[in-house]
Every structure is written in structure tokens, then in C-alpha cells.
Amino acid sequence: MKLNTPRWWYSRDRRHAPVARMLLKPASWIWAGVTARRIAKATPVDPGAPVISIGNLTVGGSGKTPIAREVLRLLHAQGIKAAALSRGYGGTLEGPVQVDLSLHTAAEVGDEPLMLAADAPAWIARDRVAGARAAVAAGAEALVLDDAHQNPTLNKTLSLIVVDGETRGDEWPFGDGSVFPSGPMRERLKGGLARTDAVIILLPADLPDADPELVATFGDLPVFIARLEPAVAPPPGPQVGFAGIAKPWKVERSLIAAGCDLKEFVPFPDHAALSESDFALLTDRAGLFEAGLVTTEKDWVRLPPAWRERIVSWPVKATLADEEGFVRLLSSTLLPLREKVAAEG
């Protein structure tokens, strides 16, 4: 049974859910220790191509997949044959297998790989080394790893972390700094940043600037600002929205900020596979308001085909404020590969 993400995870004020925080602390110490030891003992493997890791320091909700899609786009614009590589979370296939949009479903390969496969060759593999080697053997000149900052098995040419830039009110992307399950962190902040080459702060479309205190958190690391923007306008007329992502409340805010006439919003757990009772609930709420149903692209790809015809997908995209500077970072990292592409072209 999947549970909704606790909102108090993302509050720096430890007075929120103090008993739960205290009871979960021992488990968080174990989680942090196991993660640190696993990373320290690993011997990363070179798969034969540059590896760009798109990860984060929290258990979800930072916007890794939109950033991975943008990195793939920028690499392809430079003439580099880049492929995405994902663990395929939520899917049944172990891989390595290249995602085929005409063949595979989210139940088989996961929702995020389906999204990535719409833009570039995408592979899934529980064994990242085997997946990387398979992608390179199939012609990939560079690999973009989705959600792999805590996976130490591959030698990473460039490690990027994506951070949710929402800091209004009581929200903070790292909460009070506690590691899962007493907080949202996958590992200690200091340890995660030590393996980071650059940070991307992803802002909601309606937040003008990144919080200076958040930017200062990353010290001397290069920090790039990106914005999560609608790829298309929300559907017209009254709508009932829903989402099964780590921070579903962000989707509700974004729909309202984009001008959607949102009558109600229903949150579900991250990667949730909706049941017939869930669809009945959504249909009932939409009927009450004489509204349509709208959800995220990530949720939409998990829907059964019959429901895709009845529910609107609302895609978003990540846009870098300093795209030129970010491309320079990519170019400097992948200079040997760029020279090879230029020579062959």
C-alpha cells in the first residue's frame, strides 16, 4: 500500500509532527548509514561513454525527469547521440531493454522512462551497468541517467542534482535535514553535495526568483536556475485535477497559476496505479462540478487506454534561465566526444 508524501517532511519547523519525527529517527540513522557505506565501498564502472547523472537528494518531487528531457534535447542539438537510462521504477521488466512506445506500458517499464522515450532512445535496467553497456552497444554516444545520484555503480562524467526551488511559506526542499523516513533526504546533505558537480534549482512558473538562502546552501558549486513551465495551456472550462507524484500539491498550484478553472484537486501517492474505485471517485467529482478531468503527463501514461481518452494530459517542460552557460558546462564536460563528433561530421 502506497502512502501520500507527508507535507511536514518539507517544513524546517520541527514543531510539525514532532512525535512522528522522533519515532522515525532511529530508522533514518540506519538508512543514512547504509547509504553512505554502499556509496563508499562501490567501484564505479566506465561503460564506454560519458555519463551525465540527473539526481536529487530527496526521495522525490524535485523535477528530475523534466531536466533529464531538457539535457537530452541540448545534447541532441549538439549532434550527440544521447540515450536515457533509468531503473524503471514501478515496472515489472528488469532489463536491460530499450523502451518501445508502441509496445511497452508503464506497468512494464515505469512511467518516467515512457516520458523520456518520447524524446530520445530510453533504456531501463535494474542493473545500471548492464543497461549502460547495452545502450552504448546500440549506438549511444552519451548516457543521461535519470535518478542515479545515490547509485554508485557507474563512473559519472557529470553529476547534477535537481532541487525544488519552492520556498514560500514554511516550505524548504530539504525539510529539517532529516533522512528518510523521518524526513525527505535520501542521504545527508553534506555527503550528497560532495559528489555533485552542479546544481539546478527548479522554480515553479509563478515564483519570480530563487531564494538567496537556498542558493547559498550550495557554496561554491555552480548553480543554474530553471523554471517549470506549461508546455500547453490547461484545458478550458471547469476541471477536476489529480496527480500521483511525490508532491501533488505542486501540480494543484501550477494548474491554478496557469489559469485553470480548477474546482477540486485529488492527490494520490507517487507512481500510484489507480483502481476502478479511484476512477469512480474522480468521475463522481467531475460530474458534481460538470468538469473535465486533467492530470500530469506522468500520471497520464499510467492510465488504461480507455481512460486516456477521457482525461486530459497537461505536460510541462523545464526551461533554463542561462541555457548558454549550461551548454558550456555540458560542452566542457563532453569536449572529447564533441571533438569526435565534429571530426566525423
Coordinates of C-alpha atoms in Angstrom, one line a residue:
M1 CA 0.0 0.0 0.0
K2 CA 1.5 3.3 -1.1
L3 CA 1.1 6.4 1.1
N4 CA 0.9 10.1 0.3
T5 CA 4.1 12.1 0.9
P6 CA 3.9 13.8 4.4
R7 CA 3.7 17.6 3.9
W8 CA 5.6 18.1 7.2
W9 CA 8.7 16.5 5.6
Y10 CA 9.2 19.7 3.7
S11 CA 9.0 22.1 6.7
R12 CA 12.1 23.3 8.5
D13 CA 10.0 23.8 11.6
R14 CA 10.4 20.7 13.8
R15 CA 7.3 21.5 15.7
H16 CA 5.3 19.9 12.9
A17 CA 4.7 16.2 13.6
P18 CA 7.3 16.1 16.5
V19 CA 6.2 12.7 17.7
A20 CA 6.5 11.1 14.2
R21 CA 9.9 12.7 13.7
M22 CA 11.2 11.4 17.0
L23 CA 9.9 7.9 16.5
L24 CA 11.3 7.6 13.0
K25 CA 14.7 9.0 13.8
P26 CA 16.4 5.5 14.5
A27 CA 15.3 4.2 11.2
S28 CA 16.6 7.3 9.5
W29 CA 20.0 6.8 11.1
I30 CA 20.1 3.3 9.7
W31 CA 19.1 4.4 6.3
A32 CA 21.7 7.1 6.2
G33 CA 24.5 4.8 7.4
V34 CA 23.6 2.0 4.9
T35 CA 23.5 4.5 2.0
A36 CA 26.9 6.1 3.0
R37 CA 28.6 2.7 3.3
R38 CA 27.2 1.5 0.0
I39 CA 28.5 4.5 -1.9
A40 CA 31.9 4.4 -0.2
K41 CA 32.5 0.8 -1.0
A42 CA 31.5 0.9 -4.6
T43 CA 33.9 0.7 -7.5
P44 CA 32.3 2.7 -10.4
V45 CA 32.5 1.2 -13.9
D46 CA 33.2 3.1 -17.1
P47 CA 30.5 2.0 -19.6
G48 CA 32.5 3.3 -22.6
A49 CA 30.6 6.6 -23.0
P50 CA 30.2 9.8 -20.9
V51 CA 27.6 9.6 -18.2
I52 CA 25.5 12.6 -17.1
S53 CA 23.7 11.8 -13.9
I54 CA 20.4 13.7 -13.1
G55 CA 19.6 13.1 -9.5
N56 CA 18.4 14.7 -6.3
L57 CA 19.0 14.5 -2.6
T58 CA 15.4 13.9 -1.6
V59 CA 13.0 11.0 -2.2
G60 CA 11.1 12.7 -4.9
G61 CA 9.3 15.8 -6.2
S62 CA 12.3 17.9 -7.4
G63 CA 11.6 17.6 -11.2
K64 CA 14.4 15.3 -12.3
T65 CA 12.6 14.0 -15.4
P66 CA 11.8 17.4 -17.0
I67 CA 15.5 18.3 -16.5
A68 CA 16.6 15.0 -18.0
R69 CA 14.5 15.6 -21.0
E70 CA 16.0 19.1 -21.4
V71 CA 19.5 17.7 -21.1
L72 CA 18.8 15.1 -23.8
R73 CA 17.4 17.9 -26.1
L74 CA 20.5 20.0 -25.6
L75 CA 22.8 17.1 -26.3
H76 CA 20.9 16.1 -29.5
A77 CA 21.1 19.8 -30.6
Q78 CA 24.9 19.4 -30.4
G79 CA 24.8 16.4 -32.6
I80 CA 25.5 13.9 -29.8
K81 CA 23.5 10.6 -29.9
A82 CA 22.4 10.6 -26.3
A83 CA 20.2 7.9 -24.6
A84 CA 18.4 7.9 -21.4
L85 CA 18.9 5.2 -18.8
S86 CA 16.5 4.6 -15.9
R87 CA 16.0 1.9 -13.3
G88 CA 12.4 1.6 -14.5
Y89 CA 10.9 2.2 -11.1
G90 CA 7.3 0.8 -10.9
G91 CA 7.8 -1.5 -13.9
T92 CA 7.9 -5.3 -14.0
L93 CA 10.7 -5.7 -16.5
E94 CA 14.3 -6.0 -15.2
G95 CA 16.0 -5.2 -18.4
P96 CA 18.2 -4.2 -20.0
V97 CA 15.6 -3.3 -22.6
Q98 CA 15.0 -0.3 -24.8
V99 CA 11.7 1.3 -24.2
D100 CA 9.3 0.9 -27.2
L101 CA 6.3 3.3 -27.0
S102 CA 4.3 1.1 -29.3
L103 CA 4.9 -2.0 -27.2
H104 CA 5.6 -1.2 -23.6
T105 CA 3.3 0.1 -20.8
A106 CA 4.1 2.0 -17.6
A107 CA 3.3 -1.2 -15.7
E108 CA 6.2 -2.9 -17.6
V109 CA 8.9 -0.1 -17.8
G110 CA 7.7 2.6 -15.4
D111 CA 6.1 6.0 -16.2
E112 CA 9.2 8.2 -16.4
P113 CA 11.0 6.0 -19.0
L114 CA 7.9 6.3 -21.2
M115 CA 8.1 10.0 -21.0
L116 CA 11.9 10.0 -21.8
A117 CA 11.3 7.6 -24.7
A118 CA 9.1 10.2 -26.4
D119 CA 12.2 12.4 -26.9
A120 CA 15.2 10.0 -27.2
P121 CA 16.2 6.4 -27.0
A122 CA 15.5 5.3 -23.5
W123 CA 16.6 2.1 -21.7
I124 CA 15.6 0.6 -18.4
A125 CA 17.7 -1.8 -16.3
R126 CA 17.7 -2.8 -12.7
D127 CA 21.5 -3.3 -13.2
R128 CA 22.6 0.1 -14.3
V129 CA 26.0 -1.2 -15.6
A130 CA 24.3 -3.8 -17.8
G131 CA 21.8 -1.1 -19.0
A132 CA 24.6 1.3 -19.8
R133 CA 26.6 -1.2 -21.7
A134 CA 23.5 -2.3 -23.7
A135 CA 22.7 1.3 -24.6
V136 CA 26.3 2.0 -25.7
A137 CA 26.4 -1.2 -27.8
A138 CA 23.2 0.0 -29.5
G139 CA 25.0 3.3 -30.5
A140 CA 24.6 5.7 -27.6
E141 CA 27.4 8.2 -27.5
A142 CA 26.4 9.7 -24.1
L143 CA 24.1 8.5 -21.4
V144 CA 21.7 10.6 -19.3
L145 CA 20.9 8.8 -16.0
D146 CA 17.6 9.6 -14.5
D147 CA 17.6 9.4 -10.7
A148 CA 21.0 7.9 -10.1
H149 CA 22.8 10.2 -7.6
Q150 CA 22.8 7.6 -4.9
N151 CA 23.7 4.8 -7.4
P152 CA 27.5 4.4 -7.4
T153 CA 27.9 1.6 -9.9
L154 CA 28.7 3.8 -13.0
N155 CA 31.5 6.3 -13.4
K156 CA 29.8 9.6 -13.8
T157 CA 31.3 12.3 -16.1
L158 CA 28.9 15.0 -14.7
S159 CA 26.7 14.7 -11.6
L160 CA 23.8 17.2 -11.5
I161 CA 21.3 17.4 -8.7
V162 CA 17.9 19.0 -9.1
V163 CA 16.4 20.9 -6.2
D164 CA 12.8 22.0 -5.8
G165 CA 13.0 25.8 -5.6
E166 CA 9.7 26.3 -3.8
T167 CA 10.5 28.1 -0.5
R168 CA 7.4 30.1 0.1
G169 CA 5.6 29.9 3.4
D170 CA 7.1 27.2 5.5
E171 CA 8.4 25.0 2.7
W172 CA 12.1 24.1 2.3
P173 CA 13.3 21.4 -0.2
F174 CA 15.3 19.6 2.4
G175 CA 12.9 19.9 5.3
D176 CA 14.8 20.0 8.6
G177 CA 17.6 17.9 7.0
S178 CA 16.4 14.6 8.3
V179 CA 17.0 11.4 6.3
F180 CA 14.1 9.2 5.3
P181 CA 11.8 8.1 6.9
S182 CA 11.9 11.0 9.4
G183 CA 12.4 13.5 6.6
P184 CA 12.7 13.7 2.8
M185 CA 16.5 13.3 2.5
R186 CA 18.0 10.2 0.8
E187 CA 21.3 11.0 2.4
R188 CA 23.0 13.7 4.4
L189 CA 23.2 17.0 2.6
K190 CA 26.9 17.4 3.0
G191 CA 27.6 13.9 1.6
G192 CA 25.4 14.3 -1.4
L193 CA 26.8 17.7 -2.3
A194 CA 30.4 16.3 -2.1
R195 CA 29.6 14.2 -5.2
T196 CA 27.9 17.0 -7.1
D197 CA 29.3 19.0 -10.0
A198 CA 26.5 21.4 -10.4
V199 CA 23.0 22.2 -9.0
I200 CA 19.8 23.0 -10.9
I201 CA 17.2 24.8 -8.9
L202 CA 13.8 24.2 -10.5
L203 CA 11.3 27.0 -9.8
P204 CA 7.6 26.9 -10.2
A205 CA 6.4 29.1 -13.1
D206 CA 4.9 31.7 -10.7
L207 CA 7.9 32.1 -8.4
P208 CA 10.0 35.1 -9.6
D209 CA 13.4 34.3 -8.2
A210 CA 15.3 31.6 -6.3
D211 CA 15.6 32.1 -2.6
P212 CA 19.1 33.6 -1.9
E213 CA 19.4 31.5 1.2
L214 CA 18.8 28.3 -0.8
V215 CA 21.4 29.3 -3.4
A216 CA 23.9 30.0 -0.7
T217 CA 23.3 26.4 0.6
F218 CA 25.4 25.1 -2.3
G219 CA 28.6 27.1 -1.6
D220 CA 31.0 27.2 -4.5
L221 CA 29.1 24.7 -6.7
P222 CA 27.8 26.1 -10.0
V223 CA 24.0 26.8 -9.6
F224 CA 21.7 27.1 -12.6
I225 CA 18.1 28.3 -12.4
A226 CA 15.4 26.5 -14.3
R227 CA 11.7 27.1 -14.5
L228 CA 8.9 24.5 -14.8
E229 CA 6.5 25.9 -17.4
P230 CA 3.4 24.7 -19.1
A231 CA 4.1 23.1 -22.5
V232 CA 0.5 23.9 -23.4
A233 CA -2.3 25.8 -21.7
P234 CA -4.6 23.9 -19.3
P235 CA -7.8 22.6 -20.8
P236 CA -10.6 25.2 -20.9
G237 CA -13.6 25.2 -18.7
P238 CA -14.0 23.8 -15.2
Q239 CA -11.7 21.0 -14.3
V240 CA -11.0 18.4 -11.5
G241 CA -7.3 17.7 -11.3
F242 CA -5.4 14.8 -9.8
A243 CA -1.8 13.6 -9.6
G244 CA 0.2 10.7 -8.2
I245 CA 3.6 12.3 -7.7
A246 CA 5.8 12.9 -4.7
K247 CA 4.4 16.5 -4.2
P248 CA 0.9 16.5 -5.8
W249 CA 0.2 19.9 -4.2
K250 CA 2.7 21.4 -6.7
V251 CA 0.5 20.3 -9.6
E252 CA -2.5 21.9 -8.0
R253 CA -0.6 25.2 -7.6
S254 CA 0.7 25.1 -11.1
L255 CA -2.7 24.5 -12.7
I256 CA -4.1 27.4 -10.8
A257 CA -1.1 29.7 -11.6
A258 CA -1.6 28.7 -15.3
G259 CA -5.2 29.9 -15.2
C260 CA -7.0 26.6 -14.9
D261 CA -10.6 26.8 -13.6
L262 CA -9.8 24.2 -11.0
K263 CA -12.8 23.1 -9.0
E264 CA -11.1 20.4 -7.0
F265 CA -7.8 18.5 -6.8
V266 CA -7.4 14.9 -5.7
P267 CA -3.9 13.8 -4.6
F268 CA -2.6 10.2 -4.9
P269 CA 0.6 8.5 -3.8
D270 CA 3.7 8.8 -6.0
H271 CA 3.6 6.3 -9.0
A272 CA 0.1 5.2 -7.9
A273 CA -1.8 2.8 -10.2
L274 CA -5.4 4.0 -10.0
S275 CA -8.1 1.4 -9.2
E276 CA -11.6 1.3 -10.5
S277 CA -12.8 2.9 -7.2
D278 CA -10.3 5.7 -7.8
F279 CA -11.7 6.3 -11.3
A280 CA -15.2 6.2 -9.9
L281 CA -14.3 8.9 -7.3
L282 CA -12.8 11.1 -10.0
T283 CA -15.8 10.6 -12.3
D284 CA -18.1 11.5 -9.4
R285 CA -16.2 14.7 -8.5
A286 CA -16.1 15.8 -12.2
G287 CA -19.8 15.1 -12.5
L288 CA -20.6 17.2 -9.4
F289 CA -18.8 20.2 -10.9
E290 CA -19.7 19.5 -14.6
A291 CA -16.0 19.5 -15.1
G292 CA -13.4 17.7 -17.2
L293 CA -10.5 15.7 -15.7
V294 CA -6.9 16.8 -16.0
T295 CA -3.6 15.3 -14.8
T296 CA 0.1 15.3 -15.4
E297 CA 1.8 13.7 -18.3
K298 CA 3.5 11.3 -15.9
D299 CA 0.1 10.2 -14.5
W300 CA -1.5 10.1 -17.9
V301 CA 1.0 7.5 -19.3
R302 CA 0.0 5.1 -16.4
L303 CA -3.7 5.3 -17.3
P304 CA -5.5 2.4 -19.0
P305 CA -6.1 3.3 -22.7
A306 CA -9.9 3.7 -22.2
W307 CA -9.3 6.4 -19.5
R308 CA -6.7 8.2 -21.6
E309 CA -9.5 9.1 -24.0
R310 CA -11.5 10.7 -21.1
I311 CA -8.7 12.5 -19.2
V312 CA -6.5 15.4 -20.5
S313 CA -2.7 15.2 -20.1
W314 CA -1.2 18.6 -19.1
P315 CA 2.6 18.5 -19.9
V316 CA 5.2 20.8 -18.5
K317 CA 8.8 21.5 -19.5
A318 CA 11.9 22.8 -17.9
T319 CA 13.5 25.9 -19.3
L320 CA 17.0 27.0 -18.2
A321 CA 17.5 30.7 -17.5
D322 CA 21.1 30.5 -18.5
E323 CA 20.9 27.9 -21.3
E324 CA 24.1 29.2 -22.9
G325 CA 26.0 28.8 -19.6
F326 CA 24.6 25.3 -19.1
V327 CA 25.6 24.3 -22.6
R328 CA 29.1 25.5 -21.9
L329 CA 29.2 23.2 -18.9
L330 CA 28.0 20.3 -21.0
S331 CA 30.5 21.1 -23.7
S332 CA 33.4 21.3 -21.4
T333 CA 32.5 18.0 -19.8
L334 CA 32.0 16.3 -23.1
L335 CA 34.8 18.0 -25.0
P336 CA 36.5 14.8 -26.2
L337 CA 33.2 13.5 -27.5
R338 CA 32.3 16.8 -29.2
E339 CA 35.7 16.8 -31.0
K340 CA 35.0 13.3 -32.2
V341 CA 31.5 14.2 -33.5
A342 CA 32.9 17.2 -35.2
A343 CA 35.7 15.2 -36.9
E344 CA 33.2 12.6 -38.1
G345 CA 30.7 15.2 -39.3

